[in-house]
Coordinates of C-alpha atoms and ligand atoms in Angstrom, one line a residue:
X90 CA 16.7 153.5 52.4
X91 CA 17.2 155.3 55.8
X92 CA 13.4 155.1 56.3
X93 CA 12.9 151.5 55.6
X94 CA 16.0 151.0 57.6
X95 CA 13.8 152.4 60.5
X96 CA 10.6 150.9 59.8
X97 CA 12.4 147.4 60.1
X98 CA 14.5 148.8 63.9
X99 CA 10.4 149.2 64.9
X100 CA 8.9 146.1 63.9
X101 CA 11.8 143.8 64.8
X102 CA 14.2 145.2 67.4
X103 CA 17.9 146.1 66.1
X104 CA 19.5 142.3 66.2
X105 CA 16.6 141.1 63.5
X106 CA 16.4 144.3 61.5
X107 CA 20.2 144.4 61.0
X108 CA 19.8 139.9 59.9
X109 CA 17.4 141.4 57.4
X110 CA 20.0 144.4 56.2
X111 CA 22.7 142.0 55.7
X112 CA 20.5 139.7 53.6
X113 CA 20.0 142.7 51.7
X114 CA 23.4 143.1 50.4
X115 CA 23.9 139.3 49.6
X116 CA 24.6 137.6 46.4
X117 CA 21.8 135.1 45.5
X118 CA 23.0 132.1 42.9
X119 CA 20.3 131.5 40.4
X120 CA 17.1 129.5 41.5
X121 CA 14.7 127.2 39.3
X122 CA 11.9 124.7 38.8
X123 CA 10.8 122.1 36.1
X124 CA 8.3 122.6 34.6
X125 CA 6.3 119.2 35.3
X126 CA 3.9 120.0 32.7
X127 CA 6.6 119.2 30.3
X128 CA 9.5 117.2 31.9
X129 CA 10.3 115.7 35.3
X130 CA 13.0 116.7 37.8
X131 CA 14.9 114.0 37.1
X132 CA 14.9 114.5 33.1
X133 CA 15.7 118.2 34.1
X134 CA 19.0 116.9 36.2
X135 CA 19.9 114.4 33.2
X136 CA 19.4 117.0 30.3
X137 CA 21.3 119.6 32.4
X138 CA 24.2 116.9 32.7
X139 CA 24.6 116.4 29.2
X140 CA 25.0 120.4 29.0
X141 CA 28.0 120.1 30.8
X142 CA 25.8 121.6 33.7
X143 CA 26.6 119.6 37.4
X144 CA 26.2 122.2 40.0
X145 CA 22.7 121.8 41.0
X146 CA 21.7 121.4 44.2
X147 CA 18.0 120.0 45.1
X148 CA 15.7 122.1 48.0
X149 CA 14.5 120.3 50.9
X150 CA 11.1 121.6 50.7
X151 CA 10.2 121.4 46.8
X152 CA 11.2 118.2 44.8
X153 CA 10.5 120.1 41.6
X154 CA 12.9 123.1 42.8
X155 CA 16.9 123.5 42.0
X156 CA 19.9 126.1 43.0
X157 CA 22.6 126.7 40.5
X158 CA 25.9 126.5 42.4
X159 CA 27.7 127.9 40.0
X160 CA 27.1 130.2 37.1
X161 CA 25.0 132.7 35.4
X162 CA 21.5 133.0 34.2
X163 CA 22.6 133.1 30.7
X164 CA 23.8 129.2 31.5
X165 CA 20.5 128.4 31.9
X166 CA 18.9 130.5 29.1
X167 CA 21.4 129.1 26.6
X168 CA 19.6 125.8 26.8
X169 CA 16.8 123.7 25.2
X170 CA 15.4 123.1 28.2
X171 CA 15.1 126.8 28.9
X172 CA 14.1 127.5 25.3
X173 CA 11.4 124.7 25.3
X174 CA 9.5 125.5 28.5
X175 CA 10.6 122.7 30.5
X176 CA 12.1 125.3 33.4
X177 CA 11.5 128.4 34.7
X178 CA 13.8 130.9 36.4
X179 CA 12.4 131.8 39.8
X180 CA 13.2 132.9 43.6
X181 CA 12.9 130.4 45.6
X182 CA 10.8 132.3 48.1
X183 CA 8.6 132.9 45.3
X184 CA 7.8 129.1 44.7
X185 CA 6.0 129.0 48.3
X186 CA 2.1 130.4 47.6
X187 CA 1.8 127.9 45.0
X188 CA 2.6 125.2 46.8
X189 CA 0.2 126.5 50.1
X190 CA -2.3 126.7 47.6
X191 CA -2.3 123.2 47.3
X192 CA -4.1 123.4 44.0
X193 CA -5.6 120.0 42.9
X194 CA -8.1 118.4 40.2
X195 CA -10.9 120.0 39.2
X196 CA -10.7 123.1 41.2
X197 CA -11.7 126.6 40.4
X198 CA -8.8 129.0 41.0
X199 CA -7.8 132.9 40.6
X200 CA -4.7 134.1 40.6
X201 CA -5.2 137.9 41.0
X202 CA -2.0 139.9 39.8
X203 CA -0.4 136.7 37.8
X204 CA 2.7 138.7 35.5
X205 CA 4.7 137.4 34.3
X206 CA 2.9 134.6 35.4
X207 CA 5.8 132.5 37.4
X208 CA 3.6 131.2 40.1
X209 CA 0.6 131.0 37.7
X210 CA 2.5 128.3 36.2
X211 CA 3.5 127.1 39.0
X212 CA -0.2 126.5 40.1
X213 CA -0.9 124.5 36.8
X214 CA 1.9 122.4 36.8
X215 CA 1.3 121.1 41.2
X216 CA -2.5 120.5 39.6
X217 CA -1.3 118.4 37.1
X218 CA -2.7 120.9 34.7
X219 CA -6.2 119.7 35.7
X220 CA -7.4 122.9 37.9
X221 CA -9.5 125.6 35.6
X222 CA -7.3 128.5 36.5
X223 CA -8.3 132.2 35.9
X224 CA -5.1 134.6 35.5
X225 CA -5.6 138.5 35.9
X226 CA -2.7 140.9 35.1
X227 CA -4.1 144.7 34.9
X228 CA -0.6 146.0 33.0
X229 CA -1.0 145.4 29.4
X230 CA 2.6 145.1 28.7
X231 CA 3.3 142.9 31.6
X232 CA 0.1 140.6 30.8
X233 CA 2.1 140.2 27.0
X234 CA 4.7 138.6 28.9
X235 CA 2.5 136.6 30.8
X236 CA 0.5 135.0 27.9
X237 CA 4.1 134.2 26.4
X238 CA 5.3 132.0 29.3
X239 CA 2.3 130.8 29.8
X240 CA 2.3 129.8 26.4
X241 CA 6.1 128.4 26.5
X242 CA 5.3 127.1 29.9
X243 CA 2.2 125.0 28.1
X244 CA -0.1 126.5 30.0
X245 CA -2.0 128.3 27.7
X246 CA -5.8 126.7 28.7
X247 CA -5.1 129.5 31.2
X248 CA -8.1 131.9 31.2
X249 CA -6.1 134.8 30.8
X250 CA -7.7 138.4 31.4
X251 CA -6.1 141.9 31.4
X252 CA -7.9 143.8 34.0
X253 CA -8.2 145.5 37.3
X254 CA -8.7 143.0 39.9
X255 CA -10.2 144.5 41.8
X256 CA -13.1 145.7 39.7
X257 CA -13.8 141.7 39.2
X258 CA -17.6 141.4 39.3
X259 CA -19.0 139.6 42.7
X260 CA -20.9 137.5 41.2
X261 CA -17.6 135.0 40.8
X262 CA -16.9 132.7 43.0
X263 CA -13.7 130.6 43.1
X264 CA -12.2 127.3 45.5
X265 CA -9.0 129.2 45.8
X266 CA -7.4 132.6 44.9
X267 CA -3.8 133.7 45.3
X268 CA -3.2 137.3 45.3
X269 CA 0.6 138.0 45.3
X270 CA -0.3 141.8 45.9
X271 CA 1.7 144.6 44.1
X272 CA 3.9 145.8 47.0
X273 CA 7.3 148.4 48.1
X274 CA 9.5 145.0 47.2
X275 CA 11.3 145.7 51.1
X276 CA 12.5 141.8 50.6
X277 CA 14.3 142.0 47.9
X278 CA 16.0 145.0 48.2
X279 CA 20.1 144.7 47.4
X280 CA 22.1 147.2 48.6
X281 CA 24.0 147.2 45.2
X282 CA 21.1 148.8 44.0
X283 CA 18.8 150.8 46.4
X284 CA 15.4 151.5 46.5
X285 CA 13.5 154.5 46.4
X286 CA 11.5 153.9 49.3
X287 CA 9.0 156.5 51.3
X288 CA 6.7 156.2 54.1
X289 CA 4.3 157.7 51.1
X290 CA 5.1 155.1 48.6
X291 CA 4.5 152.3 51.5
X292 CA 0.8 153.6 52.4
X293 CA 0.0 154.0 48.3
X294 CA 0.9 150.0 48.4
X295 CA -1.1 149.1 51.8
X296 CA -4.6 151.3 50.2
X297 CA -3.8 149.0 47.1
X298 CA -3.0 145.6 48.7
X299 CA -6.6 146.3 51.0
X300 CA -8.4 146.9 48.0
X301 CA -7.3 143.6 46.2
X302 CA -7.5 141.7 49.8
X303 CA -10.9 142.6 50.9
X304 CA -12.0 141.8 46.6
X305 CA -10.1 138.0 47.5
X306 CA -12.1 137.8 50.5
X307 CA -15.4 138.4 48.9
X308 CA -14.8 136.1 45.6
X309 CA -13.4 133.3 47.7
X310 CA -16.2 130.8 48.7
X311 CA -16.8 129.7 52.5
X312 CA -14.4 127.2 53.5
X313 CA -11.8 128.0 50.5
X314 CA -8.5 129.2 50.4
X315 CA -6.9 132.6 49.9
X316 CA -3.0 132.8 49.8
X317 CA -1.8 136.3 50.3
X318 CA 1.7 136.8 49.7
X319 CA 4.2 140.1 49.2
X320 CA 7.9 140.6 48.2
X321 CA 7.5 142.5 51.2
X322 CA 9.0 142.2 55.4
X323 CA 7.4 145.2 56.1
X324 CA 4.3 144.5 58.3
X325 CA 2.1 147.0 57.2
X326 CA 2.1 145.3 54.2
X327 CA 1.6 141.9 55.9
X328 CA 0.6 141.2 59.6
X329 CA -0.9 144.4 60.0
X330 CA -3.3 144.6 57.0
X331 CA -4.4 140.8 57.5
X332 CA -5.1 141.8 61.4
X333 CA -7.4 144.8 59.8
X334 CA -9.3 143.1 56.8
X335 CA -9.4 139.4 57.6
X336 CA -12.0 140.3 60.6
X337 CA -14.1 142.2 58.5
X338 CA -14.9 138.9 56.4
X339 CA -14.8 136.8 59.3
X340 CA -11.7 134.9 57.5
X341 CA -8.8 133.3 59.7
X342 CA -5.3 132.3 59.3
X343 CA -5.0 128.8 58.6
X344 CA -1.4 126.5 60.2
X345 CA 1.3 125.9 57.7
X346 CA 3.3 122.8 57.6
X347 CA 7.6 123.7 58.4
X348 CA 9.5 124.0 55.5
X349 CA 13.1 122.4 56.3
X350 CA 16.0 125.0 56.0
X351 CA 13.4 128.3 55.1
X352 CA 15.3 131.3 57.1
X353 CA 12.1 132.6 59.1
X354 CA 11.8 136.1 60.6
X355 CA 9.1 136.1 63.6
X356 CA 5.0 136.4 62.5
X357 CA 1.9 134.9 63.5
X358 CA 1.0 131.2 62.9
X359 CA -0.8 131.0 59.8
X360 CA 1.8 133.2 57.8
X361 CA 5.6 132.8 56.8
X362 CA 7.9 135.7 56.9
X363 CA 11.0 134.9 54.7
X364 CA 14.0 136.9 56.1
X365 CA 16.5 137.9 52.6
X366 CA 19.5 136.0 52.8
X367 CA 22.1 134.3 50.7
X368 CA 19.9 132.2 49.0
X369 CA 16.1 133.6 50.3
X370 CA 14.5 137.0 49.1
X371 CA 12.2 138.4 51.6
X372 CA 9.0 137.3 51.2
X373 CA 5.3 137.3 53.1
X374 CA 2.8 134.4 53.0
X375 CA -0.3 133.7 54.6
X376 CA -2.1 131.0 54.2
X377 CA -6.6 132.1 54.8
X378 CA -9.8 130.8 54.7
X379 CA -13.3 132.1 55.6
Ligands
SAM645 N1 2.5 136.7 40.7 C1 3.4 137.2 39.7 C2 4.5 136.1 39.4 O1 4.7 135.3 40.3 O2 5.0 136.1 38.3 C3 4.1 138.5 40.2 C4 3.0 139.5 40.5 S1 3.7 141.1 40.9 C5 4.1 140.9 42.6 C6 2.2 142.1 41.1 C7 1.5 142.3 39.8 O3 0.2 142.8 40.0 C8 2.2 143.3 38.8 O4 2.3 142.6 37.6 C9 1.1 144.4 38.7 O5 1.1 145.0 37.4 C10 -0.2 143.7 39.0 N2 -1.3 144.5 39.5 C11 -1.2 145.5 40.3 N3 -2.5 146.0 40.6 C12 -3.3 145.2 40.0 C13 -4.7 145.1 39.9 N4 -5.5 146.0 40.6 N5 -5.3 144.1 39.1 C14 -4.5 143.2 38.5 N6 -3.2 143.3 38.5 C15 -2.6 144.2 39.3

């Protein structure tokens, strides 16, 4: 941990880097959305109610999104709701690529390292279930899970694939990709339980995150749009790489709209840097096109 510790005293000066260290060791409640190919938010608030479940709060940035005030996971799990597909347990930093996506009717979409598939479903569900969405996953155990929640989640027209995605063949061509790249995880570290985290393991990530990147870059068509995102507040993994590759494929950030409440830590226009905190995990987005 003492070398992350230091990476995060360069990049953003002691005041910000100790912000981000106490986030670390903070208790998040539980986080979740409905599943609007299945229910509604309201249904979700009324079903919950007859559970005996009250303590859910909405998010000012995602009608679909809820906190759990009080209680467990398992208070969640135990239900019909949970059991039939109709939520799904997620960060809420998690929820925003999806949602910059913007997918809609009709469109063509890749998401590029999907398991277990939270913000693939995510993506159906803001498209109505009318985009044709292609889901890569390159772990076979991991893409398992996948096809189960995107089968719970009723999203199983998903063109599922298990491969490398970054062996896809050039020849595709899609309206909007997400890659939500493999990364060290710096943003959601808890000090309860530390990572193992080396200046070794961080560059093994960036050669993998470039890789998948400059693949997104090539497979997205000219005025489309790429949303890169990480679990990550580490700028290699972020500012850094996108300064490196994006100029390479003549691709540019694009401006992203506020998001009331969202706990920012300073980055370029174009991108959202989530700083960890009571309710946030760290987390990276940027929002491309080329
Ligand atoms: N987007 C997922 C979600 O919201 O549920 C989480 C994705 S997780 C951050 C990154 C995933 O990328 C891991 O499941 C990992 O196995 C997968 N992965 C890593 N390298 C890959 C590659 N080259 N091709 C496809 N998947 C890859």
């Amino acid at each position: 941990m003492e070398q992350l510790y230091a990476l995060l005293g360069q990049a953003y000066g002691a005041e910000t880097a100790s912000r981000i260290r106490s986030g670390y060791s903070a208790e998040r409640p539980v986080t979740f959305r409905a599943n609007t190919l299945k229910t509604s938010a309201s249904e979700v608030i009324f079903a919950l109610s007859e559970c005996g479940i009250t303590n859910v709060e909405r998010v000012p940035w995602y009608r679909d999104a809820f906190i759990l005030r009080e209680g467990g996971e398992s208070d969640l799990t135990g239900t019909e709701l949970y059991r039939e597909g109709k939520i799904y347990l997620q960060s809420l930093s998690s929820m925003l690529p999806p949602l910059l996506l913007q997918p809609e009717t009709g469109e063509n979409i890749l998401d590029m390292t999907a398991a277990p598939g939270g913000k693939t479903t995510e993506i159906v569900a803001l498209s109505g279930g009318k985009a044709l969405v292609t889901a890569c996953e390159r772990d076979r155990i991991r893409f398992g899970r996948m096809k189960f929640n995107l089968e719970r989640q009723g999203a199983a027209r998903v063109n599922a694939m298990c491969c490398d995605a970054s062996a896809l063949d050039d020849f595709l061509s899609f309206d909007k990709i997400l890659l939500d790249a493999p990364c060290t995880g710096s943003g959601t570290v808890s000090t309860s339980q530390p990572i193992r985290f080396t200046r070794e393991y961080l560059a093994k990530c960036v050669r993998a995150q470039e890789k998948l990147l400059k693949k997104a870059l090539r497979l997205l068509k000219k005025g489309g749009t790429l949303v890169y995102s990480t679990c990550s507040v580490l700028k290699e993994e972020n500012e850094l790489l996108l300064s490196r590759v994006l100029p390479l494929a003549q691709a540019r950030l694009l401006p992203i709209e506020p998001f009331e409440g969202l706990p920012l830590l300073p980055s370029p226009i174009g991108t959202l840097a989530v700083c960890p905190t009571d309710l946030y995990e760290g987390f990276f987005c940027a929002k491309i096109t080329k």
